[in-house]
Every structure is written in C-alpha cells, then in structure tokens.
Tab-separated table of C-alpha atoms in Angstrom:
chain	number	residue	atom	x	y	z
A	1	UNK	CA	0.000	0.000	0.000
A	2	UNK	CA	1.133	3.362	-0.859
A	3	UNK	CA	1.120	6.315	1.160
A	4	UNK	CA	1.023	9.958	0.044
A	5	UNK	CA	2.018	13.069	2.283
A	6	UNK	CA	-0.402	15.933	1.952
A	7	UNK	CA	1.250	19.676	3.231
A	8	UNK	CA	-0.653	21.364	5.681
A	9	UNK	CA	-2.454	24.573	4.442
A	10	UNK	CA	-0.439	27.368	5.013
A	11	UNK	CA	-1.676	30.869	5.365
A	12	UNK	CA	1.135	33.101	3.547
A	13	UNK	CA	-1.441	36.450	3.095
A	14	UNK	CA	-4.804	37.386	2.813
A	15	UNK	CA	-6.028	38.690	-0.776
A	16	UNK	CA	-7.188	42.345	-0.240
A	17	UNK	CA	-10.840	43.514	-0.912
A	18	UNK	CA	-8.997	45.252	-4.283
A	19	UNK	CA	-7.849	41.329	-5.003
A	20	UNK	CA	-10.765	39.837	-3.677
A	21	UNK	CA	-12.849	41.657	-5.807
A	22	UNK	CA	-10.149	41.229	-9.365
A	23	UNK	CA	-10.187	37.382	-7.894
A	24	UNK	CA	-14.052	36.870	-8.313
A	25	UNK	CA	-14.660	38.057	-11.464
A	26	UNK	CA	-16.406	35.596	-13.739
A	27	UNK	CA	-16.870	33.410	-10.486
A	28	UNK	CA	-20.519	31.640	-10.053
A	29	UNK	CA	-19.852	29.522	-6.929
A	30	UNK	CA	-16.790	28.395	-4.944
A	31	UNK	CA	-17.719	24.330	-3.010
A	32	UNK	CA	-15.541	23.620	-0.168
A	33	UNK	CA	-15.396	20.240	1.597
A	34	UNK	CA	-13.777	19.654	5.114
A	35	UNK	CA	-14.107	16.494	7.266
A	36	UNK	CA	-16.679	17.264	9.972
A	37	UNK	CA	-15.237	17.986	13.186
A	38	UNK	CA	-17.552	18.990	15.714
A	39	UNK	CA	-18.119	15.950	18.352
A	40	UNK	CA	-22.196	16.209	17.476
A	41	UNK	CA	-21.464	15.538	13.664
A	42	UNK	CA	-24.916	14.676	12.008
A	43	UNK	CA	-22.773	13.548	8.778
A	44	UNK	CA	-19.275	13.164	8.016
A	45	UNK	CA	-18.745	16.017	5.828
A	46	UNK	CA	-18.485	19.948	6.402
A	47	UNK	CA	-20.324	21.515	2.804
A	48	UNK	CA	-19.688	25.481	2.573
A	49	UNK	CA	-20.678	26.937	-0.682
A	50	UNK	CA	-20.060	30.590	-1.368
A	51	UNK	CA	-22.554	32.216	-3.653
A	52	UNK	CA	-21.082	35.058	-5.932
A	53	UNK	CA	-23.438	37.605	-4.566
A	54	UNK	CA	-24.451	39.445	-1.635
A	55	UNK	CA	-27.817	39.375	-1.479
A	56	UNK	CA	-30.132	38.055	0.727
A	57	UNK	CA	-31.759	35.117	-1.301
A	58	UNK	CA	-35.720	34.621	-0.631
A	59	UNK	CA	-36.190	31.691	1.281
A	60	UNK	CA	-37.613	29.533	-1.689
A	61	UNK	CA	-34.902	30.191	-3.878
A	62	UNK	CA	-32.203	29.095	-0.892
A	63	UNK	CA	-34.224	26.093	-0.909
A	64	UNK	CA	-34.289	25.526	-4.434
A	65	UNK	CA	-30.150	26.313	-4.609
A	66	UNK	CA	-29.919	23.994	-2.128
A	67	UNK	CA	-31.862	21.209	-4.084
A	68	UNK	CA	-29.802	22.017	-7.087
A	69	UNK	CA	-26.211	21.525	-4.974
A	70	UNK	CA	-28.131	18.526	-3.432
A	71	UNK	CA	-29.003	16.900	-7.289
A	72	UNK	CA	-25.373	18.084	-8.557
A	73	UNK	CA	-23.035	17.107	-6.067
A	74	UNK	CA	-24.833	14.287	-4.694
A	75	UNK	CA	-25.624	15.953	-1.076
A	76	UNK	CA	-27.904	13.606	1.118
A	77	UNK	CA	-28.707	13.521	4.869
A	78	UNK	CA	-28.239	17.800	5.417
A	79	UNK	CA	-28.300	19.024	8.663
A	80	UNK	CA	-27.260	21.931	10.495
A	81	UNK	CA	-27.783	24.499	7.495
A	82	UNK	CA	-26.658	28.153	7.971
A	83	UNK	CA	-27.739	29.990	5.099
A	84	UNK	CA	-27.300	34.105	4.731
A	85	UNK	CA	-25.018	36.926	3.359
A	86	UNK	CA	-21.856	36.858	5.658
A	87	UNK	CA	-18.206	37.736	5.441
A	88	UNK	CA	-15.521	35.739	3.547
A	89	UNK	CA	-11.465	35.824	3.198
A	90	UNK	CA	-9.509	34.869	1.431
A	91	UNK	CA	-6.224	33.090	1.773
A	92	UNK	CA	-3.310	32.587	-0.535
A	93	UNK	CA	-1.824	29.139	0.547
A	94	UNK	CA	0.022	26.289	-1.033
A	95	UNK	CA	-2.430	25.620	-3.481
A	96	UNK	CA	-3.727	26.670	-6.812
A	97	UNK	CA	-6.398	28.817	-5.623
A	98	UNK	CA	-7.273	30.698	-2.814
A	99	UNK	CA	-8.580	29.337	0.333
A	100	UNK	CA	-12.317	30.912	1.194
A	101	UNK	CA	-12.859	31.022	4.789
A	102	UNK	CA	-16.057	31.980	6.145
A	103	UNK	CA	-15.251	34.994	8.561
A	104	UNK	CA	-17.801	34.287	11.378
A	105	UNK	CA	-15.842	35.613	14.613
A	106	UNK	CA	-16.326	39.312	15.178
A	107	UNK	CA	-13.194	39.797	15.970
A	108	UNK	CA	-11.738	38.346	12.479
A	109	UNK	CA	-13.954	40.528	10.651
A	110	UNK	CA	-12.270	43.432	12.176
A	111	UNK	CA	-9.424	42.062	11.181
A	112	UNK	CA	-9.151	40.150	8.250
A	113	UNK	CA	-9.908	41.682	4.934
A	114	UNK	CA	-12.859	40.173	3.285
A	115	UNK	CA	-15.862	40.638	1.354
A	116	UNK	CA	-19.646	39.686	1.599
A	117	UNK	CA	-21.022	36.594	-0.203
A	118	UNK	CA	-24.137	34.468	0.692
A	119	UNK	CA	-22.640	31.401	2.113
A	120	UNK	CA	-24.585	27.851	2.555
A	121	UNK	CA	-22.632	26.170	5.333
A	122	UNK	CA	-23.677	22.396	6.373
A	123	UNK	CA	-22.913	18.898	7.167
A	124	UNK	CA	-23.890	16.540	4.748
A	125	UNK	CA	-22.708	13.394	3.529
A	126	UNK	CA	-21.781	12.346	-0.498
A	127	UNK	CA	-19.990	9.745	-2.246
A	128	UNK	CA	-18.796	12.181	-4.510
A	129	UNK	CA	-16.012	13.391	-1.828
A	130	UNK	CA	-13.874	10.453	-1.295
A	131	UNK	CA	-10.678	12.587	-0.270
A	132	UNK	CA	-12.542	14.251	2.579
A	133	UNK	CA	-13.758	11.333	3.795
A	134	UNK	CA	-11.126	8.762	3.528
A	135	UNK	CA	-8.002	10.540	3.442
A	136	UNK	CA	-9.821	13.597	6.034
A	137	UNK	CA	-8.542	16.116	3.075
A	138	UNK	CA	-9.728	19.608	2.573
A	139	UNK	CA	-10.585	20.947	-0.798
A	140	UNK	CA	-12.186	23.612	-2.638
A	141	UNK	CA	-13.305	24.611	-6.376
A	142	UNK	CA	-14.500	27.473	-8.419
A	143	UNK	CA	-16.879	27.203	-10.682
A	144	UNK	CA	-17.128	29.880	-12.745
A	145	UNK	CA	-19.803	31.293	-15.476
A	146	UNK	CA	-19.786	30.238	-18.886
A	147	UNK	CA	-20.980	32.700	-21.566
C-alpha cells in the first residue's frame, strides 16, 4: 500500500478587498469540503458553498439552490444548514487557488480583509467526496460562469 504526504495549508497572506474583488470576477460559486469535526457531527462532511453575490436570497430560492447543490453534487442527509449573506477571506496558501474562509468571529472581521457573499454552510454526507472522507482532506473549487 502506498502512502502519500499531503502539506498542511499554510496561510502566507490574505487577498485584499482590491484582489478579492479582481479574484471573483467571472466566479458563479466556490464548493468547499472539510471532514466534519464537531463531536455532534450529524454527517461526516463539512459543505460550505459561497454564492457570488451578496444578497439576501428569498427563502424559496435558498431552498431551491440547495436542491440544485443537493441533485449536482450528490448531497444527502443535510443538517445543520446556515444559510445568509456573511463575510468571507480569502487566503493565498500552497495551493492553486485561494482558500475561502467563512469569517464568522467578530473579531476576524475586524481584522481580516474580506468581502460579503451568501454562504450555505452544512454537514452533509456524499460519495462524490472520497478525499474528505477517507483521506480527512480539505478541498475547494470554483466554478465559474460560462458565456
């Protein structure tokens, strides 16, 4: 059997709002996976999806967002859904793309440069993330629009 190191993320800077805002241009959606963590875990993976936009989505077209991630991605057993216009970072680290990080803590929204963009943060499990769940990886992707 074969084993394969995997860095840890590093943090080297934070993209400023100029940056954020060059960075997200022609970006739909961003999906980021992360094993769950919390000792309550309803499902083994952490969902986040950051919606390119800041407004505050009607509650039946959350709901039908949601369905479409759900249908896409392969989303089943959701719990735990947070689901609103919020603050997001972002991080320049080791990897191809920057690192969104939902900016929850008052504290880091003082201090971390950021932007606003409705965010859809759950657990949920799918058999479409083998890396989080078998190797406990962290990833993320852009999607971005087509013309």
């Amino acid at each position: 059997m074969m084993t394969q190191e995997h860095p840890a993320l590093k943090t080297e800077q934070y993209l400023n709002p100029t940056e954020i805002a060059a960075h997200l241009e022609g970006v739909e959606y961003i999906v980021m996976a992360a094993p769950a963590v919390r000792d309550d875990a309803k499902a083994p993976i952490h969902f986040t999806l950051f919606l390119n936009t800041a407004d505050n989505l009607p509650a039946d077209i959350q709901q039908a967002v949601l369905d479409k991630f759900a249908d896409q991605y392969g989303f089943r057993d959701i719990a735990d859904l947070f689901s609103q216009p919020d603050r997001v970072a972002f991080a320049v680290t080791n990897q191809e793309t920057p690192m969104p990080l939902h900016v929850f803590k008052p504290e880091d929204k003082m201090r971390l440069p950021s932007t606003v963009m409705f965010i859809m943060d759950f657990e949920a499990d799918s058999d479409n993330f083998p890396e989080v769940k078998e190797k406990q990886l962290t990833g993320w992707t852009y999607a971005y629009e087509t013309a």
